[in-house]
Tab-separated table of C-alpha atoms in Angstrom:
chain	number	residue	atom	x	y	z
A	70	MET	CA	113.282	75.723	119.415
A	71	ALA	CA	115.098	77.995	116.972
A	72	THR	CA	114.380	81.695	117.086
A	73	ARG	CA	112.061	82.796	114.298
A	74	ALA	CA	110.988	86.066	112.763
A	75	GLN	CA	108.472	87.110	110.132
A	76	ILE	CA	108.269	90.100	107.845
A	77	ILE	CA	104.658	90.470	106.717
A	78	LEU	CA	104.656	92.555	103.543
A	79	PRO	CA	101.434	91.864	101.615
A	80	GLY	CA	101.433	92.958	98.002
A	81	LEU	CA	105.171	92.469	97.375
A	82	PHE	CA	104.688	89.760	94.744
A	83	ASP	CA	101.700	91.524	93.172
A	84	LEU	CA	103.673	94.588	92.072
A	85	PRO	CA	103.364	95.390	88.333
A	86	ALA	CA	106.813	94.537	86.940
A	87	ASP	CA	106.340	96.728	83.856
A	88	GLU	CA	106.092	99.848	86.027
A	89	PHE	CA	109.635	99.431	87.378
A	90	ASP	CA	113.040	99.690	85.773
A	91	ALA	CA	114.229	96.111	85.154
A	92	ASP	CA	117.795	96.890	86.298
A	93	PHE	CA	116.453	98.236	89.582
A	94	LEU	CA	114.473	95.046	90.252
A	95	ARG	CA	117.539	92.899	89.450
A	96	GLU	CA	120.303	94.953	91.087
A	97	GLY	CA	118.800	97.664	93.275
A	98	LEU	CA	117.411	95.410	96.006
A	99	PRO	CA	120.390	93.287	97.124
A	100	CYS	CA	118.903	92.050	100.402
A	101	LEU	CA	115.516	91.106	98.974
A	102	ASN	CA	117.165	89.356	96.029
A	103	HIS	CA	119.489	87.517	98.433
A	104	ILE	CA	116.393	86.128	100.203
A	105	LEU	CA	114.766	85.181	96.898
A	106	ARG	CA	117.913	83.435	95.690
A	107	PHE	CA	119.030	81.567	98.796
A	108	GLY	CA	115.806	81.174	100.753
A	109	ALA	CA	113.564	78.131	100.603
A	110	VAL	CA	110.087	78.356	99.114
A	111	ARG	CA	107.402	77.128	101.499
A	112	SER	CA	103.788	76.783	100.409
A	113	ASN	CA	101.089	78.042	102.767
A	114	ASN	CA	97.344	78.454	103.019
A	115	HIS	CA	97.404	81.840	104.735
A	116	HIS	CA	96.701	84.273	101.888
A	117	THR	CA	94.591	87.043	103.412
A	118	LEU	CA	95.752	89.758	105.759
A	119	ASP	CA	93.578	88.198	108.491
A	120	ASP	CA	95.253	84.821	108.039
A	121	LEU	CA	98.784	86.215	107.973
A	122	LEU	CA	98.302	88.157	111.188
A	123	GLY	CA	96.095	85.555	112.843
A	124	ASN	CA	98.695	82.849	112.223
A	125	ALA	CA	101.461	85.078	113.592
A	126	LEU	CA	99.447	85.966	116.703
A	127	PHE	CA	97.726	82.683	117.590
A	128	ALA	CA	98.981	79.118	117.409
A	129	GLY	CA	95.399	77.920	116.925
A	130	HIS	CA	94.421	80.258	114.091
A	131	VAL	CA	92.011	78.629	111.629
A	132	PRO	CA	92.581	79.668	107.975
A	133	GLY	CA	89.651	81.671	106.671
A	134	SER	CA	88.591	83.080	110.038
A	135	SER	CA	88.604	86.815	110.639
A	136	LEU	CA	91.021	88.723	112.818
A	137	PRO	CA	89.025	89.518	116.013
A	138	LEU	CA	89.989	93.173	116.055
A	139	ALA	CA	86.497	94.439	116.870
A	140	ARG	CA	86.644	92.624	120.216
A	141	VAL	CA	89.587	94.819	121.219
A	142	TYR	CA	87.571	97.980	120.664
A	143	ALA	CA	84.447	96.471	122.202
A	144	GLY	CA	86.439	95.741	125.341
A	145	GLU	CA	87.445	99.382	125.532
A	146	GLN	CA	83.743	100.297	125.312
A	147	GLU	CA	82.858	97.701	127.990
A	148	THR	CA	80.359	95.951	125.724
A	149	ASP	CA	79.829	92.398	124.502
A	150	GLY	CA	82.666	91.596	122.108
A	151	ALA	CA	80.704	88.774	120.465
A	152	ARG	CA	78.353	91.377	118.981
A	153	ALA	CA	81.062	93.737	117.733
A	154	LEU	CA	82.144	94.603	114.198
A	155	LEU	CA	84.364	97.259	112.697
A	156	PHE	CA	83.207	98.900	109.488
A	157	GLU	CA	84.061	101.418	106.808
A	158	ALA	CA	81.775	103.166	104.352
A	159	VAL	CA	82.388	101.855	100.806
A	160	HIS	CA	80.933	101.740	97.311
A	161	LEU	CA	79.624	98.436	95.979
A	162	HIS	CA	79.660	98.521	92.182
A	163	ALA	CA	77.255	95.875	90.917
A	164	ASP	CA	77.226	94.457	87.401
A	165	LEU	CA	75.767	91.312	85.850
A	166	ASN	CA	78.339	88.964	87.342
A	167	ALA	CA	79.713	90.487	90.533
A	168	ALA	CA	79.685	93.340	93.003
A	169	LEU	CA	83.093	95.007	93.201
A	170	LEU	CA	84.140	96.640	96.460
A	171	LEU	CA	85.574	100.122	95.842
A	172	PRO	CA	87.112	102.339	98.554
A	173	ILE	CA	86.006	105.900	99.197
A	174	PRO	CA	89.138	108.114	99.026
A	175	ARG	CA	89.887	109.956	102.277
A	176	ASN	CA	89.588	113.546	101.064
A	177	GLN	CA	87.735	116.245	102.961
A	178	ARG	CA	84.518	116.066	100.917
A	179	ASN	CA	84.263	112.316	101.357
A	180	VAL	CA	85.102	112.405	105.068
A	181	ASN	CA	82.432	115.042	105.650
A	182	ASP	CA	79.833	113.057	103.693
A	183	ILE	CA	80.664	109.862	105.567
A	184	VAL	CA	80.227	111.625	108.920
A	185	ILE	CA	76.788	112.869	107.846
A	186	LEU	CA	75.683	109.460	106.571
A	187	ILE	CA	76.897	107.531	109.606
A	188	LYS	CA	75.305	109.986	112.035
A	189	ASP	CA	71.942	109.671	110.301
A	190	LEU	CA	72.322	105.912	110.047
A	191	SER	CA	73.184	105.688	113.745
A	192	ASP	CA	70.088	107.673	114.678
A	193	LEU	CA	67.740	105.626	112.496
A	194	PHE	CA	69.090	102.200	113.509
A	195	LYS	CA	69.716	102.913	117.194
A	196	VAL	CA	67.292	100.150	118.213
A	197	ASP	CA	69.440	97.668	116.252
A	198	CYS	CA	72.981	98.770	117.100
A	199	ASP	CA	75.278	101.310	118.696
A	200	ILE	CA	77.892	102.973	116.494
A	201	VAL	CA	81.091	104.606	117.757
A	202	ALA	CA	83.888	106.225	115.721
A	203	VAL	CA	87.267	104.623	116.517
A	204	ALA	CA	89.499	106.200	113.822
A	205	GLU	CA	89.094	108.443	110.783
A	206	GLY	CA	86.611	106.644	108.577
A	207	VAL	CA	86.501	103.530	110.795
A	208	TYR	CA	83.622	102.753	113.161
A	209	LEU	CA	82.685	100.179	115.764
A	210	MET	CA	79.203	98.643	115.562
A	211	ILE	CA	77.726	96.828	118.568
A	212	LEU	CA	74.675	94.760	117.601
A	213	ARG	CA	71.880	94.603	120.174
A	214	GLU	CA	69.976	91.434	119.326
A	215	PHE	CA	72.384	88.898	117.835
A	216	ASP	CA	76.049	87.978	117.526
A	217	ALA	CA	78.169	89.490	114.772
A	218	PRO	CA	79.084	87.500	111.645
A	219	THR	CA	82.695	86.339	111.638
A	220	HIS	CA	83.406	85.549	107.983
A	221	TYR	CA	84.284	89.030	106.690
A	222	PRO	CA	88.016	89.722	106.082
A	223	HIS	CA	89.874	93.000	106.424
A	224	PRO	CA	88.753	95.386	103.633
A	225	LEU	CA	92.246	95.528	102.092
A	226	SER	CA	91.852	91.837	101.239
A	227	VAL	CA	88.676	92.591	99.263
A	228	VAL	CA	89.025	96.081	97.735
A	229	GLY	CA	88.978	95.839	93.958
A	230	LYS	CA	87.651	92.274	94.059
A	231	ALA	CA	84.207	90.738	93.867
A	232	ALA	CA	82.549	90.831	97.275
A	233	ASN	CA	80.055	88.094	96.351
A	234	PRO	CA	81.733	85.216	98.240
A	235	TRP	CA	81.285	87.085	101.520
A	236	THR	CA	77.909	88.673	100.837
A	237	GLU	CA	76.523	85.255	99.892
A	238	GLN	CA	77.722	83.801	103.189
A	239	SER	CA	75.713	86.504	104.962
A	240	ARG	CA	72.492	84.836	103.816
A	241	ALA	CA	73.132	82.092	106.361
A	242	HIS	CA	73.003	84.752	109.094
A	243	LEU	CA	69.491	86.041	108.398
A	244	PRO	CA	69.122	88.701	111.139
A	245	TRP	CA	72.381	90.291	110.004
A	246	TYR	CA	71.521	89.897	106.310
A	247	ARG	CA	68.200	91.719	106.800
A	248	LEU	CA	69.808	94.521	108.804
A	249	LEU	CA	72.554	95.055	106.232
A	250	ASN	CA	69.978	95.206	103.413
A	251	GLU	CA	68.011	97.838	105.310
A	252	ILE	CA	71.187	99.857	105.873
A	253	GLN	CA	72.027	99.691	102.168
A	254	MET	CA	68.533	100.833	101.224
A	255	PHE	CA	68.858	103.763	103.622
A	256	LEU	CA	72.219	104.782	102.143
A	257	HIS	CA	70.926	104.437	98.581
A	258	GLN	CA	68.016	106.793	99.274
A	259	HIS	CA	69.933	109.385	101.311
A	260	ALA	CA	70.026	112.944	99.951
A	261	CYS	CA	73.791	113.055	100.426
A	262	ASN	CA	74.235	110.271	97.890
A	263	ALA	CA	71.874	111.942	95.462
A	264	GLU	CA	74.087	115.024	95.628
A	265	ARG	CA	77.222	112.920	95.172
A	266	ALA	CA	75.743	111.274	92.087
A	267	ARG	CA	74.946	114.703	90.608
A	268	ASP	CA	78.564	115.739	91.250
A	269	GLY	CA	79.933	112.643	89.525
A	270	LEU	CA	81.281	111.074	92.727
A	271	LEU	CA	81.044	107.473	93.871
A	272	THR	CA	77.991	107.015	96.039
A	273	ILE	CA	78.564	105.693	99.555
A	274	ASN	CA	76.081	102.863	99.231
A	275	SER	CA	77.261	100.157	101.625
A	276	LEU	CA	79.329	99.280	104.675
A	277	TRP	CA	82.164	96.788	104.758
A	278	CYS	CA	82.153	95.160	108.177
A	279	TRP	CA	84.917	92.966	109.536
A	280	GLY	CA	86.809	92.029	112.675
A	281	GLY	CA	84.161	89.845	114.312
A	282	GLY	CA	85.051	86.684	116.188
A	283	THR	CA	86.913	85.545	119.276
A	284	PHE	CA	90.520	84.984	120.266
A	285	GLU	CA	91.773	81.576	119.201
A	286	GLY	CA	93.674	80.310	122.234
A	287	ASP	CA	96.852	81.742	123.692
A	288	SER	CA	98.899	84.256	121.751
A	289	ARG	CA	102.381	83.455	120.495
A	290	PRO	CA	105.015	85.292	122.587
A	291	SER	CA	106.849	87.674	120.272
A	292	ARG	CA	107.805	91.281	119.703
A	293	TRP	CA	105.840	93.264	117.127
A	294	PHE	CA	106.808	96.145	114.865
A	295	CYS	CA	103.728	97.765	113.336
A	296	ASP	CA	102.624	101.323	112.605
A	297	ASP	CA	99.085	100.660	111.405
A	298	PRO	CA	96.893	102.341	114.059
A	299	LEU	CA	94.178	99.668	113.874
A	300	LEU	CA	96.216	96.492	113.595
A	301	ALA	CA	98.698	97.591	116.260
A	302	ARG	CA	95.904	97.539	118.839
A	303	LEU	CA	95.732	93.744	118.764
A	304	PRO	CA	99.269	92.803	119.905
A	305	ARG	CA	99.103	95.595	122.476
A	306	TYR	CA	95.771	94.285	123.760
A	307	LEU	CA	97.273	90.791	124.039
A	308	GLY	CA	100.120	92.113	126.167
A	309	LEU	CA	102.821	91.611	123.527
A	310	GLU	CA	105.733	94.003	123.155
A	311	LEU	CA	104.881	96.540	120.445
A	312	SER	CA	107.258	98.992	118.780
A	313	SER	CA	107.145	101.396	115.868
A	314	THR	CA	108.839	100.242	112.677
A	315	THR	CA	111.199	103.207	113.104
A	316	GLU	CA	112.644	101.402	116.154
A	317	PHE	CA	113.679	98.367	114.133
A	318	ALA	CA	117.432	97.842	114.346
A	319	ALA	CA	120.197	95.306	113.738
A	320	ASP	CA	120.848	94.731	117.449
A	321	LEU	CA	117.567	92.904	118.057
A	322	PRO	CA	117.740	90.344	120.874
A	323	PRO	CA	117.468	86.635	119.974
A	324	THR	CA	113.707	86.474	120.489
A	325	ASP	CA	110.842	85.912	118.055
A	326	TRP	CA	109.531	89.026	116.304
A	327	ASN	CA	107.077	90.090	113.602
A	328	TYR	CA	107.374	93.123	111.341
A	329	VAL	CA	104.199	94.317	109.578
A	330	ASP	CA	104.028	96.919	106.811
A	331	LEU	CA	100.925	97.562	104.689
A	332	THR	CA	102.435	100.249	102.445
A	333	LEU	CA	102.593	98.112	99.294
A	334	LEU	CA	99.106	96.681	99.730
A	335	GLU	CA	97.574	100.088	100.456
A	336	THR	CA	99.310	101.583	97.412
A	337	LEU	CA	98.151	98.771	95.135
A	338	LYS	CA	94.590	99.177	96.448
A	339	GLY	CA	94.630	102.936	95.923
A	340	ALA	CA	94.435	103.727	99.626
A	341	ARG	CA	97.688	105.735	99.553
A	342	ASP	CA	100.067	107.292	97.042
A	343	GLU	CA	103.679	106.149	97.340
A	344	ALA	CA	106.785	106.359	95.111
A	345	LEU	CA	107.412	102.628	95.279
A	346	THR	CA	110.893	102.502	93.745
A	347	GLU	CA	112.329	104.688	96.481
A	348	TRP	CA	110.197	102.999	99.120
A	349	LEU	CA	111.476	99.537	98.139
A	350	ARG	CA	115.065	100.764	98.115
A	351	ALA	CA	114.678	102.254	101.611
A	352	PHE	CA	112.946	99.104	102.898
A	353	ASP	CA	115.759	96.927	101.570
A	354	GLU	CA	118.343	99.026	103.406
A	355	ALA	CA	116.501	99.846	106.631
A	356	VAL	CA	114.641	96.575	107.278
A	357	LEU	CA	115.897	93.644	105.213
A	358	ALA	CA	119.610	94.393	105.699
A	359	PRO	CA	119.435	94.421	109.529
A	360	ALA	CA	117.029	91.469	109.466
A	361	LEU	CA	119.580	89.372	107.554
A	362	THR	CA	122.309	90.479	109.959
A	363	TRP	CA	120.089	89.316	112.829
A	364	VAL	CA	119.539	85.931	111.136
A	365	ARG	CA	123.284	85.329	110.796
A	366	ARG	CA	124.165	86.635	114.244
A	367	HIS	CA	121.632	84.524	116.122
A	368	ARG	CA	121.497	81.516	113.773
A	369	ALA	CA	117.788	82.190	113.403
A	370	SER	CA	115.319	81.953	110.545
A	371	LEU	CA	113.355	84.653	108.762
A	372	THR	CA	110.109	84.192	106.830
A	373	LEU	CA	109.055	86.764	104.247
A	374	ARG	CA	105.279	86.621	103.840
A	375	ALA	CA	103.605	88.527	101.014
A	376	ALA	CA	100.027	87.164	101.057
A	377	SER	CA	100.838	84.828	98.186
A	378	ALA	CA	100.679	81.059	97.753
A	379	ASP	CA	104.158	80.617	99.175
A	380	ASP	CA	106.593	82.204	101.619
A	381	GLN	CA	110.340	82.724	101.392
A	382	VAL	CA	112.220	81.275	104.385
A	383	ILE	CA	115.912	81.932	104.951
A	384	ALA	CA	118.177	80.662	107.734
A	385	ALA	CA	121.771	81.481	108.637
A	386	ARG	CA	123.223	78.513	106.747
A	387	ASP	CA	121.306	79.220	103.522
A	388	GLY	CA	123.671	81.957	102.366
A	389	PHE	CA	126.306	79.335	101.589
A	390	ARG	CA	124.273	77.744	98.788
A	391	PHE	CA	126.435	79.391	96.133
A	392	TRP	CA	125.351	76.924	93.470
A	393	ARG	CA	121.908	78.493	93.379
A	394	ALA	CA	121.205	80.559	90.281
A	395	GLN	CA	120.717	84.285	90.532
A	396	ARG	CA	117.093	85.169	91.274
A	397	SER	CA	115.568	88.598	91.743
A	398	LEU	CA	112.283	90.356	92.289
A	399	ALA	CA	112.079	90.789	88.505
A	400	ASP	CA	112.074	86.991	88.094
A	401	ARG	CA	109.457	86.550	90.779
A	402	LEU	CA	107.112	89.180	89.364
A	403	GLN	CA	107.457	87.643	85.913
A	404	GLY	CA	106.615	84.204	87.228
A	405	GLY	CA	110.171	82.849	87.275
């Protein structure tokens, strides 16, 4: 079987074209535009971050199922992984038609308020669950009486969108649905949120829970490059070779690998502030250029996955299709 690699870069084809210089999009990203011109377009049904990573990790991944990241942390706590969920404190903005999921920015005031709320919540609901902090703003919940729901995706797949499709599914899991409603009532009535409302801040009125589920068969053998502190735990837990993205180089061996970067998605969702023109230029030079060299050297194939309806796949022979018209990121963002 031919050697294959994937670059998972969600958000790439959702960038706002009008916020970039058109000449930069057409001429400043030679490696990306080479892939867009010469690569083949392949439709897919893996659109969420969970599906992209789940498909890369497990041959038996089922589209729409969550990435079982909570089980990794539950294993470290020596508890039942089937009852584990990860969660973040969020704001649910309800209107007549939908409830939008909004992130709580990670500044000092918000971090302090979240710590207070989660401590009080943990004390009040200790008969229902155990709560452990696993990263700044991210917690592990271990339910005592029933298994965790498995339909919630990673929050970056939902932030800024209507959460209704997932909250409605919770009704089929009544014990969880009742517990979550009680938690939301507690948060709504907490003095900390009353103070935040007086100060003109978003109230912290809900939790977004995700990461439930089980491993879906054997993992795909591959090397991983990922700097996200949460997501990187999964390939490491599965015994796969894991490296920082700073270790990515042109002299990669002819083995399957996956490169994951959430910078664009986090910037689009407001979770980080990044000068994207310079970031894209650096990514083109430091990642895509050596990746294309690797494709040619080892007669391999490379798939660029951006959490869209199709992927771009390029193999060593594709660069000789000189009859193909010029195509750039500008064309892609404008629907061309």
